[in-house]
Coordinates of N, CA and C in Angstrom, one line a residue:
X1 N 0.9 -1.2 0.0 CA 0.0 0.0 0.0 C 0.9 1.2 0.0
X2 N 0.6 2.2 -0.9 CA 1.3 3.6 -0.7 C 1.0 4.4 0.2
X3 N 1.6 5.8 -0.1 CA 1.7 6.5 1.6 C 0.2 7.3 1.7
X4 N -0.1 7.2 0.7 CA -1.2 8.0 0.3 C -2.9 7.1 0.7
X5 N -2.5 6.1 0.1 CA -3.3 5.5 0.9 C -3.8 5.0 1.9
X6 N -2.5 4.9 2.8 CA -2.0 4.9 4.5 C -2.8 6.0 4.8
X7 N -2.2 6.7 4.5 CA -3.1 8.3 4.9 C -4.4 8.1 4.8
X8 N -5.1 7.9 3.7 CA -6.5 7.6 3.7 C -7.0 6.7 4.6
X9 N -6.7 5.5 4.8 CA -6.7 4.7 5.0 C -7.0 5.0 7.1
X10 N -6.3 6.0 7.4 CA -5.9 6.5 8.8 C -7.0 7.5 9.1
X11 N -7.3 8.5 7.6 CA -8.2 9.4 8.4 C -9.6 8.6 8.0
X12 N -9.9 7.6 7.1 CA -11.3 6.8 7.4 C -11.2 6.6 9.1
X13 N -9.9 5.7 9.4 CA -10.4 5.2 11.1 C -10.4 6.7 11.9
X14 N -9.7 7.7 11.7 CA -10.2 8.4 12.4 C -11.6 9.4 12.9
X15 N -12.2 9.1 11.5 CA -13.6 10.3 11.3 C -14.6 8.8 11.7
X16 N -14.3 7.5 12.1 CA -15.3 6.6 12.4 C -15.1 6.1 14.3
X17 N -14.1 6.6 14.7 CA -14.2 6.5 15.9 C -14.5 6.9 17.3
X18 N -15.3 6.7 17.6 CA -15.7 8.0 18.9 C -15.1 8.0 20.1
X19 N -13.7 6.9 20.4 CA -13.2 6.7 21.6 C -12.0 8.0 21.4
X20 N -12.7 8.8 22.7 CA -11.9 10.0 22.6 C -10.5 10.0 22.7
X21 N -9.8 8.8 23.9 CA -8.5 8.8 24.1 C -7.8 8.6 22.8
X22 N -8.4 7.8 22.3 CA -7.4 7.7 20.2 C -7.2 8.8 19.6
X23 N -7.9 9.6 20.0 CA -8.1 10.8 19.3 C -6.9 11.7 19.7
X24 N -7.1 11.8 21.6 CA -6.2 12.4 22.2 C -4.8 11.9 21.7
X25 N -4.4 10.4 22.0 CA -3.1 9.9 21.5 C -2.3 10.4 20.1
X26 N -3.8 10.0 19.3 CA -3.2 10.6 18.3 C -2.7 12.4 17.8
X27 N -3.5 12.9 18.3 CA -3.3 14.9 18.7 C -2.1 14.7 19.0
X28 N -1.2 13.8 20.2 CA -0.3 13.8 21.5 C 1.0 13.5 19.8
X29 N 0.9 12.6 19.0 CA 2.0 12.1 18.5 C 2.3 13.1 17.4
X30 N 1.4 14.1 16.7 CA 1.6 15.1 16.0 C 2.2 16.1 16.3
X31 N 1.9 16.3 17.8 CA 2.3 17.7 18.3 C 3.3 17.0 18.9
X32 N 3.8 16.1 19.7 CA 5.5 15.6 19.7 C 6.1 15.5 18.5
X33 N 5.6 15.4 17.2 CA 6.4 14.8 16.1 C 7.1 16.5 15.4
X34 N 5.9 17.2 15.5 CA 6.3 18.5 15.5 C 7.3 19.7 16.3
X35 N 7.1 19.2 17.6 CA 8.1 20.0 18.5 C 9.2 19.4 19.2
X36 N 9.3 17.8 18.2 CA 10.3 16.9 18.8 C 12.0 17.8 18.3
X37 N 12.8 17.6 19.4 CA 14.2 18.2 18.6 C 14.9 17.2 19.7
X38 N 15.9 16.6 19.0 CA 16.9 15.6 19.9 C 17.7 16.4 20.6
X39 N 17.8 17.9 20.8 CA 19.2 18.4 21.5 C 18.0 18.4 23.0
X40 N 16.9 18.9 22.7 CA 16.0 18.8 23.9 C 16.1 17.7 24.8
X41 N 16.5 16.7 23.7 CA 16.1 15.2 25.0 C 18.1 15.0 25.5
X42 N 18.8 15.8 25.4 CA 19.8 15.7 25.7 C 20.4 15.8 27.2
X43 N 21.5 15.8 28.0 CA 21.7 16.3 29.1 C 22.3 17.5 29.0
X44 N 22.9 18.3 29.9 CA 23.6 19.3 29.8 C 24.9 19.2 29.7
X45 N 25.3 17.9 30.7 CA 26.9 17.6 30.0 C 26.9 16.8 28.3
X46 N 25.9 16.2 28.0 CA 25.8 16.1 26.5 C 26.3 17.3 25.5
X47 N 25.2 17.9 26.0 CA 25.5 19.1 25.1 C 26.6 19.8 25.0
X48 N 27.0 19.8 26.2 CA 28.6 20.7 26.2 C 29.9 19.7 25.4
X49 N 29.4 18.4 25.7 CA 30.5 18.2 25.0 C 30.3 18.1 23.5
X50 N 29.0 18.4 22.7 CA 28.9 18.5 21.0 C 28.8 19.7 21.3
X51 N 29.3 20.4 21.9 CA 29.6 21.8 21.4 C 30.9 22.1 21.4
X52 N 31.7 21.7 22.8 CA 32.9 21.0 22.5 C 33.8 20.6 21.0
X53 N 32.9 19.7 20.9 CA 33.5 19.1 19.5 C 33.2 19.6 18.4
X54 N 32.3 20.5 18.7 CA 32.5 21.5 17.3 C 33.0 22.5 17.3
X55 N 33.4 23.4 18.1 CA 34.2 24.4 18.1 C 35.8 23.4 17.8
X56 N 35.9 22.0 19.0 CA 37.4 21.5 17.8 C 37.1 21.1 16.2
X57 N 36.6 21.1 15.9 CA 36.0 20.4 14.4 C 36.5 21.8 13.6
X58 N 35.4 23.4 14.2 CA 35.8 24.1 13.5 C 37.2 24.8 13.7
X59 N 38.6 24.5 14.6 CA 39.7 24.9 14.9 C 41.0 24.1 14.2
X60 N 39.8 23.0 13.5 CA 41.2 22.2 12.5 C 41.2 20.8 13.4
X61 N 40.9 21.1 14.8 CA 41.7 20.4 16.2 C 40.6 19.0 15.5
X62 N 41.3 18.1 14.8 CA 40.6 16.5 14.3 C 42.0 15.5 14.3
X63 N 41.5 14.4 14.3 CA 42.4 13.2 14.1 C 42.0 11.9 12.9
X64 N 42.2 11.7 12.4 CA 41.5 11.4 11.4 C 41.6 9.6 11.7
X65 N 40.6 8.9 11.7 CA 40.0 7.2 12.0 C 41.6 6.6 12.1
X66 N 41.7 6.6 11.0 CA 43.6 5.6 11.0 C 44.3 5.9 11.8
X67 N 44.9 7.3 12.3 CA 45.9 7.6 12.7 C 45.2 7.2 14.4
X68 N 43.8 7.6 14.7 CA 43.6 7.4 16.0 C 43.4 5.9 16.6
X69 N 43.3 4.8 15.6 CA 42.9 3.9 15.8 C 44.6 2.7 16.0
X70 N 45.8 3.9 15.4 CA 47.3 3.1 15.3 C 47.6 3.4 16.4
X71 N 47.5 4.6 17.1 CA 47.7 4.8 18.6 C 46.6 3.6 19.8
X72 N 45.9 3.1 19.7 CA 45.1 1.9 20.6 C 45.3 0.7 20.3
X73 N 46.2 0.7 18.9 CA 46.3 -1.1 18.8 C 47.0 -1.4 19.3

């Protein structure tokens, strides 16, 4: 089935159901899907350290996979 039909297919069961909580759940996953952002679900020491790493990223300050991985073998 295409996406389009999925869609159809979604707002049939929605305009035939009268159990309000479905309704609610479904409201709940549009408006998370919309105001979802991953740096939100982050910690604070998370964040500081990919900010960290991009200020080194933008300073040149990198190591490139090979050379970091001849230093641990």
């Amino acid at each position: 089935m295409n996406i389009q039909a999925e869609k159809i297919e979604l707002a049939k069961m929605l305009l035939d159901t009268e159990n309000p909580k479905i309704i609610e759940s479904i409201k709940k996953i549009f408006t998370k899907a919309k105001t979802a952002d991953f740096w939100d679900d982050l910690s604070i020491e998370q964040r500081k350290e990919i900010e960290t790493a991009s200020r080194e990223i933008e300073n040149g300050e990198i190591t490139d996979y090979e050379s970091f991985m001849q230093k641990h073998r």
